[in-house]
XYZ file of C-alpha atoms in Angstrom:
387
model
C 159.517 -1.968 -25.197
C 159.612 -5.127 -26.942
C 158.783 -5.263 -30.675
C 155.105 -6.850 -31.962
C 155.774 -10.933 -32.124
C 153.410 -10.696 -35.474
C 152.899 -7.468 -38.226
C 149.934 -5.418 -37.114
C 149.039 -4.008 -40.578
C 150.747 -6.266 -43.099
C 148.097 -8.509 -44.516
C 149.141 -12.215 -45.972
C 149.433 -12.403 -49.380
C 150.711 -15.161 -51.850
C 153.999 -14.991 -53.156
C 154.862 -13.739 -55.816
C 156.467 -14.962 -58.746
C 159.431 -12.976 -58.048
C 159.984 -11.740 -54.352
C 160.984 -8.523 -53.300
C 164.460 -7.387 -53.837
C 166.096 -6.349 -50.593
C 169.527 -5.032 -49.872
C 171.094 -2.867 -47.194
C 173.741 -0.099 -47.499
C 176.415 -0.464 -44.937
C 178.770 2.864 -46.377
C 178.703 4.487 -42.746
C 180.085 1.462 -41.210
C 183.505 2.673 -43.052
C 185.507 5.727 -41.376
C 184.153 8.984 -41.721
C 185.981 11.278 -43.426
C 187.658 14.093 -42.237
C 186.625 12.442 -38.915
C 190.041 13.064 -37.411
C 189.544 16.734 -37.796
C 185.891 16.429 -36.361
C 185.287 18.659 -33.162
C 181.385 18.465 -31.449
C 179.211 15.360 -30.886
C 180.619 13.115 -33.430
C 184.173 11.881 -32.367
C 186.873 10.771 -34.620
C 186.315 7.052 -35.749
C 188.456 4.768 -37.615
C 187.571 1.947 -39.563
C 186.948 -0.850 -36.979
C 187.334 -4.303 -39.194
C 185.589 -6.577 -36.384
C 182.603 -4.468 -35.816
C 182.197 -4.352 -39.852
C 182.561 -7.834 -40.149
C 180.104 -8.634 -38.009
C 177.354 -6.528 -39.389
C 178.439 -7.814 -43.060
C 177.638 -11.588 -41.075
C 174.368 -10.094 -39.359
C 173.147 -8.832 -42.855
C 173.915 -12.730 -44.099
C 172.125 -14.054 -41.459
C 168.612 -12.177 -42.497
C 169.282 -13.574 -45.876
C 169.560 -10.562 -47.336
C 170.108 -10.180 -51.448
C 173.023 -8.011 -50.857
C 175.027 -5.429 -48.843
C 175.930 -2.103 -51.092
C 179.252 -0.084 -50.237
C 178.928 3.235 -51.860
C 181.787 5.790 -53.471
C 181.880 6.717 -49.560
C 183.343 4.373 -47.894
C 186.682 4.591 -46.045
C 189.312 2.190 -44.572
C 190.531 5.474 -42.868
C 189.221 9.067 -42.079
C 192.003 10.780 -43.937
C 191.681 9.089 -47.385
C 188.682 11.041 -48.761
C 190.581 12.814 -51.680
C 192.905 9.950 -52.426
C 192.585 9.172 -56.387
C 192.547 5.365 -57.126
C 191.872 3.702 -53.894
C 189.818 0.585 -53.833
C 188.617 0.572 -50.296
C 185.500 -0.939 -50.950
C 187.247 -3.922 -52.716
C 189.065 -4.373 -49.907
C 186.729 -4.147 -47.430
C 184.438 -6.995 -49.930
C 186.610 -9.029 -50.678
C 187.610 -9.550 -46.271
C 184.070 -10.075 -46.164
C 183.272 -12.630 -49.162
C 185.174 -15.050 -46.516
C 183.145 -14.910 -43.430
C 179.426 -14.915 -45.168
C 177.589 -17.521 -47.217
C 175.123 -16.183 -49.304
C 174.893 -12.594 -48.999
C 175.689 -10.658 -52.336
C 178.967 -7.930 -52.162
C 178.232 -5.149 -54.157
C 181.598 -2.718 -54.334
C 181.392 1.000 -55.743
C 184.534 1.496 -58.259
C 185.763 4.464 -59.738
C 185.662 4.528 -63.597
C 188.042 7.479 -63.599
C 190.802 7.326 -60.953
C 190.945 3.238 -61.477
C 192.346 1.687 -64.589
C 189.832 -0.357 -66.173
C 191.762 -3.638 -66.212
C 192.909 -2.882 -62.092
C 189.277 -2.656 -61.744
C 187.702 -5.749 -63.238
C 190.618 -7.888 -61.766
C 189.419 -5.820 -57.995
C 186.430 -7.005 -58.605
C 187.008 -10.416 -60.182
C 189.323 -10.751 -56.518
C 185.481 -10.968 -55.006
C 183.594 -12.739 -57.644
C 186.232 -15.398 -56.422
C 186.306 -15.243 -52.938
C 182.549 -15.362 -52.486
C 182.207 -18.125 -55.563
C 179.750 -15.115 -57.199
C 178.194 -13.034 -55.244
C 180.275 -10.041 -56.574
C 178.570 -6.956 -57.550
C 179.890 -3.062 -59.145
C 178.154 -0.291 -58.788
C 180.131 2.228 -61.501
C 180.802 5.270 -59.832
C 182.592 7.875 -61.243
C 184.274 10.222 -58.468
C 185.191 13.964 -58.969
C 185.944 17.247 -56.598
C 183.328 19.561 -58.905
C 179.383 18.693 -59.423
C 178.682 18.140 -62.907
C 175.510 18.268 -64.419
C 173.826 14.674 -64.514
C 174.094 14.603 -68.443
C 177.770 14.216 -68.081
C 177.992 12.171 -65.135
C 176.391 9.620 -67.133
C 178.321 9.951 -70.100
C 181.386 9.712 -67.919
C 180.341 6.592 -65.680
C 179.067 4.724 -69.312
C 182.447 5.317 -71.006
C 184.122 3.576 -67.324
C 181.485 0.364 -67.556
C 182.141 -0.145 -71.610
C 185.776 0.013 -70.449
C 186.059 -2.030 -67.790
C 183.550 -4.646 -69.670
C 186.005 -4.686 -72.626
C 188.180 -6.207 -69.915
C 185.784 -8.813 -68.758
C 184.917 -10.043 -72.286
C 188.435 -10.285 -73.403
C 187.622 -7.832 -76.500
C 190.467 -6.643 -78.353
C 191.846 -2.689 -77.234
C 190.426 -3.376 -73.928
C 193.536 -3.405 -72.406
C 193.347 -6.592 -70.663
C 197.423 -6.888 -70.167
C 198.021 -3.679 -68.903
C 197.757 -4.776 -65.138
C 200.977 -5.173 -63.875
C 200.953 -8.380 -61.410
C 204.163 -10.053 -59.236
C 205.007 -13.077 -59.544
C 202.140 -14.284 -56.971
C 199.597 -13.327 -59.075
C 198.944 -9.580 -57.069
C 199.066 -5.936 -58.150
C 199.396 -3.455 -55.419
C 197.605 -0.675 -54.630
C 198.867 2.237 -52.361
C 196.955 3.446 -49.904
C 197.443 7.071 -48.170
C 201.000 5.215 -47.530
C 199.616 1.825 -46.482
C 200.245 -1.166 -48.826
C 197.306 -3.350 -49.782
C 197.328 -6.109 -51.409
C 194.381 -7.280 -54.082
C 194.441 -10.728 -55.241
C 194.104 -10.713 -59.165
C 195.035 -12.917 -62.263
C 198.354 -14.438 -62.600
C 200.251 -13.437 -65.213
C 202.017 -15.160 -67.922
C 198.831 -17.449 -67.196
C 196.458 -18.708 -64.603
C 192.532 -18.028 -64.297
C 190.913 -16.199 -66.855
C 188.065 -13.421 -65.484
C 184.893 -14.961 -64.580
C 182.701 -15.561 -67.742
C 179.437 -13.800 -66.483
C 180.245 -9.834 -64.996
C 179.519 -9.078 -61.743
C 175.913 -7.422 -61.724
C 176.344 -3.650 -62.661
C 174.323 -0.835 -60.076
C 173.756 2.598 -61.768
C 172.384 5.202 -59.279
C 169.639 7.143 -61.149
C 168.063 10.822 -59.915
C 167.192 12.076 -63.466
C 165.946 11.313 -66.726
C 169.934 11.071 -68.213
C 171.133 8.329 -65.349
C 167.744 6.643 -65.835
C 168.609 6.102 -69.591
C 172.069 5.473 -68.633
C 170.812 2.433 -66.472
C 168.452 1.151 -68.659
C 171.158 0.793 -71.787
C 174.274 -0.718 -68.854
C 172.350 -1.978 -65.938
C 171.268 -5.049 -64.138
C 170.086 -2.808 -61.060
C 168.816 0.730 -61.074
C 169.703 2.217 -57.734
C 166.533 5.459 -57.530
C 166.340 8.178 -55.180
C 162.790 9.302 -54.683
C 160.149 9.959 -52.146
C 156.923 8.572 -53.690
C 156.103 6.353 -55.309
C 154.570 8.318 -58.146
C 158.264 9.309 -58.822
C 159.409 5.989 -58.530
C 156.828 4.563 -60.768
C 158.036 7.118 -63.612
C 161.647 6.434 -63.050
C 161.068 2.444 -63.000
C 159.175 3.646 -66.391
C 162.130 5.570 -67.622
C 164.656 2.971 -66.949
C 162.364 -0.029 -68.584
C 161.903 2.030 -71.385
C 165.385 2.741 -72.160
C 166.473 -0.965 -71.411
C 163.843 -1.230 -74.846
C 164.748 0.955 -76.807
C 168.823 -0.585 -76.154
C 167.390 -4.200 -77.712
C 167.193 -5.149 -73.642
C 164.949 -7.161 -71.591
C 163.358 -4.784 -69.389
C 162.777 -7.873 -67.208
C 166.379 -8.573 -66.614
C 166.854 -5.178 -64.651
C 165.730 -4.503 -61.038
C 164.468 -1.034 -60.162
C 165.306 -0.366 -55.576
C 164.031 2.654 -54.179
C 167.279 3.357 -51.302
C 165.616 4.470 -48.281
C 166.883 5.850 -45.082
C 165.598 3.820 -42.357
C 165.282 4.890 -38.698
C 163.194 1.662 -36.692
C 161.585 1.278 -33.456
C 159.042 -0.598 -31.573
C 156.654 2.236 -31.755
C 156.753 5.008 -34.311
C 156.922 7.977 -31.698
C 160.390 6.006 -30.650
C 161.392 6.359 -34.016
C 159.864 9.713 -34.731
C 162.467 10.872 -31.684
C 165.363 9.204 -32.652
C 165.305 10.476 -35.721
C 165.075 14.311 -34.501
C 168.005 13.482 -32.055
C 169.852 12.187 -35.447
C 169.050 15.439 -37.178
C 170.068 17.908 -34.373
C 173.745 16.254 -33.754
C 174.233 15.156 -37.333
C 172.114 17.432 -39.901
C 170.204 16.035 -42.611
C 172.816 16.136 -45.324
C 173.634 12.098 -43.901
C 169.749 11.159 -45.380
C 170.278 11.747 -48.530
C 167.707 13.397 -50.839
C 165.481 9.767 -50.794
C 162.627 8.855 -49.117
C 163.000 8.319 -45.406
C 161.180 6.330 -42.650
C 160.692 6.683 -39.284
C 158.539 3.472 -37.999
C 158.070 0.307 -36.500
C 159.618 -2.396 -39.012
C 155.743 -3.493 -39.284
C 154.963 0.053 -41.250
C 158.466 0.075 -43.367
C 157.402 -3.901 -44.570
C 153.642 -2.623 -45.471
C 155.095 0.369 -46.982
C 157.450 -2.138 -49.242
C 154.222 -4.093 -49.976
C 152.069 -1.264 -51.124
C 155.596 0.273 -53.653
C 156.201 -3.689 -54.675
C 152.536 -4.286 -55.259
C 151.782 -1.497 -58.037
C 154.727 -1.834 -59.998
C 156.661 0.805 -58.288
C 159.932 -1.222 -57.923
C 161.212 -4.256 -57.456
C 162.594 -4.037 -54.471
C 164.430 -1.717 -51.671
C 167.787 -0.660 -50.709
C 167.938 0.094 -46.889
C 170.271 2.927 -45.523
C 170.017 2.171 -41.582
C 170.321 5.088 -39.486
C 172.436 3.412 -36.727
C 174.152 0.334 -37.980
C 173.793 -2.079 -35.011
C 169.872 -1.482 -33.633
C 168.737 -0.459 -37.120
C 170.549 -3.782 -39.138
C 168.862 -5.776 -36.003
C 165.090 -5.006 -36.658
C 165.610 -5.421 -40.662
C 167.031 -8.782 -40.075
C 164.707 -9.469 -36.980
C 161.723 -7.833 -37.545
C 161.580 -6.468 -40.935
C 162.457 -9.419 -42.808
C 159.936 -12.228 -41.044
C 157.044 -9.677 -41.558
C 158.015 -9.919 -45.264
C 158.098 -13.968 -44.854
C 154.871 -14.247 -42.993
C 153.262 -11.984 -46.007
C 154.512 -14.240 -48.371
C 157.565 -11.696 -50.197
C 160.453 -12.905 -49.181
C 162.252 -15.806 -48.912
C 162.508 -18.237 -45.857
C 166.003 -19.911 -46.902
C 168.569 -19.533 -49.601
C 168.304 -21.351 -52.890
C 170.628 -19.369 -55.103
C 174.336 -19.273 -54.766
C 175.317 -16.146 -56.673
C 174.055 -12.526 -56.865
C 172.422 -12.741 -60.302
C 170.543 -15.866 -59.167
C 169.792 -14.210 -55.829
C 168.213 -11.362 -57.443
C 166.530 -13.370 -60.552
C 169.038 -12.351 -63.170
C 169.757 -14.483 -66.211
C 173.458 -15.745 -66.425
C 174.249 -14.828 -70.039
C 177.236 -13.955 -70.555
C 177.908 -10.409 -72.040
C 176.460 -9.189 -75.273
C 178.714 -9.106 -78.136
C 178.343 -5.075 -77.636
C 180.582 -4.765 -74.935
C 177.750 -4.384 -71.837
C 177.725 -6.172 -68.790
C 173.889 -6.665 -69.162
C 171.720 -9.763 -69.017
C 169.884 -11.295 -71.675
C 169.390 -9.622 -74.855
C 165.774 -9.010 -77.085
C 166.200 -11.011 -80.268
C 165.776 -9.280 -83.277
């Protein structure tokens, strides 16, 4: 059945001064790991480079602010428990060249990576895509930790590999090791890749203005964590009370740090699972949880509905001051990636929050962020309170 030409239950509204924040998380379009040891209904897959490409293109094309590639993503099945790879670099950077306007927001270690391989990683997309680079500081390990460390851990990795990006002294900035083209190398589960960096003995300097910095927040600790090192708070919730006290949380520590609460973006992620009715949806999502569990949906809020609902749904979080925006986890890439772009996206138009055409050429001006460069402290924040 064909989707509704117009929203059914989104009414117009005027938009606002700032429009919703949208991005979509495209981790499962890596390899899955462990997939070549899989047995049942979900059959070994490597990493198909065409078929990524041309969702990272699709996702462009709905002028979306960004496309998110979590601590999860793989280049190949067996490379789960590999320390220091930089897959989602990679994968970026290939895709800064063959979209336009769409931000590229990579997840980097802060343990496993050196600080200085890690800001010149991600300086190899700030360049490629002329700024539409983004981090989001991950910090991987084989044993859960409580979230008070976690966050200690992940803000010691962003003050380190800011140091880097603001040229302060002890940051370590000449420890990257580059050949005489201007690359460092980084092995791969025994395949060489090569990451574009700074030349050395010379050459360009690291972008003035960081990439945008995502901290993903589930407790009280992260949300603090955010508000003192973030430009976007990445929350897992599933309502928008709890979203409203998070958003809180964050702000309020983004004060408290001499920060601009109104230089940080708060997304709810949701897992998204779209139809042209919602009893289409409904069943495709119990198909999805009797092959593949429910560990693949995260502990977040997830919907099952026509892309009408899901865009009066963003409306009604948007419109009290629950968040700023929304961080899409499609269910299946291709169908899924299709109605946000095709359906979700002009309901948001028509209702006047979202935009029709691109006007910003770099992720902080795509998502409303100030470019200041970093404060004197070391952060990779946006503007700062004055005193």
């Amino acid at each position: 059945m064909p989707y509704p030409s117009q929203p059914t239950s989104l009414s117009s509204t005027a938009l606002s001064t700032r429009p919703v924040v949208l991005g979509v998380d495209l981790t499962s379009a890596g390899a899955r790991p462990g997939a070549h040891r899989a047995r049942g209904p979900v059959a070994p897959r490597p990493f198909d480079g065409e078929r990524f490409l041309h969702l990272m293109r699709t996702a462009d094309r709905g002028l979306l602010d960004f496309v998110s590639l979590d601590e999860g993503f793989l280049l190949h099945p067996g490379r789960s428990q590999v320390t220091g790879r930089l897959d989602t670099a990679v994968a970026a950077a290939r895709a800064a060249r063959v979209t336009a306007g769409i931000g590229l927001v990579a997840a980097v270690d802060t343990v496993h990576v050196e600080a200085a391989h890690a800001a010149v990683a991600l300086s190899s997309i700030d360049r490629a895509s002329s700024g539409r680079a983004g981090w989001q500081a991950v910090r991987q390990g084989t044993l859960p930790e409580p979230d008070e460390a976690w966050a200690t851990r992940v803000e010691l990795g962003i003050r380190s590999v800011t140091q880097v990006w603001t040229g302060r002294p002890g940051s370590g900035a000449g420890a990257v090791e580059l050949d005489a083209e201007g690359r460092f190398r980084v092995d791969h589960d025994g395949i060489r890749f090569a990451v574009r960096g700074r030349p050395a003995g010379g050459g360009d300097a690291l972008p003035q203005v960081p990439p945008p910095v995502v901290v993903r927040v589930r407790s009280e600790a992260s949300a603090a964590l955010a508000g003192r090192t973030a430009d976007v708070a990445r929350i897992t919730v599933t309502d928008a009370a709890h979203a409203v006290r998070l958003r809180r949380l964050v702000r309020d520590a983004a004060l408290s740090a001499g920060r601009d609460p109104e230089e940080l973006r708060v997304l709810a992620e949701v897992y998204v699972v779209l139809a042209a009715e919602r009893a289409s949806a409904r069943a495709r999502l119990e198909l999805v949880e009797a092959l593949e569990g429910t560990a693949a949906m995260g502990d977040g809020l997830v919907v099952a509905d026509t892309p009408d609902e899901l865009a009066t749904l963003i409306a009604d979080w948007t419109t009290v001051g629950a968040v700023d925006g929304f961080l899409l986890r499609p269910s299946s890439l291709s169908s899924d990636l299709d109605a946000i772009t095709d359906h979700l996206v002009p309901a948001l138009q028509q209702a006047g929050l979202f935009r029709t055409e691109r006007t910003a050429t770099t992720l902080r001006g795509s998502l409303g962020l100030s470019d200041v460069e970093a404060a004197e402290r070391g952060l990779p924040t946006g503007r700062l309170l004055s005193a």
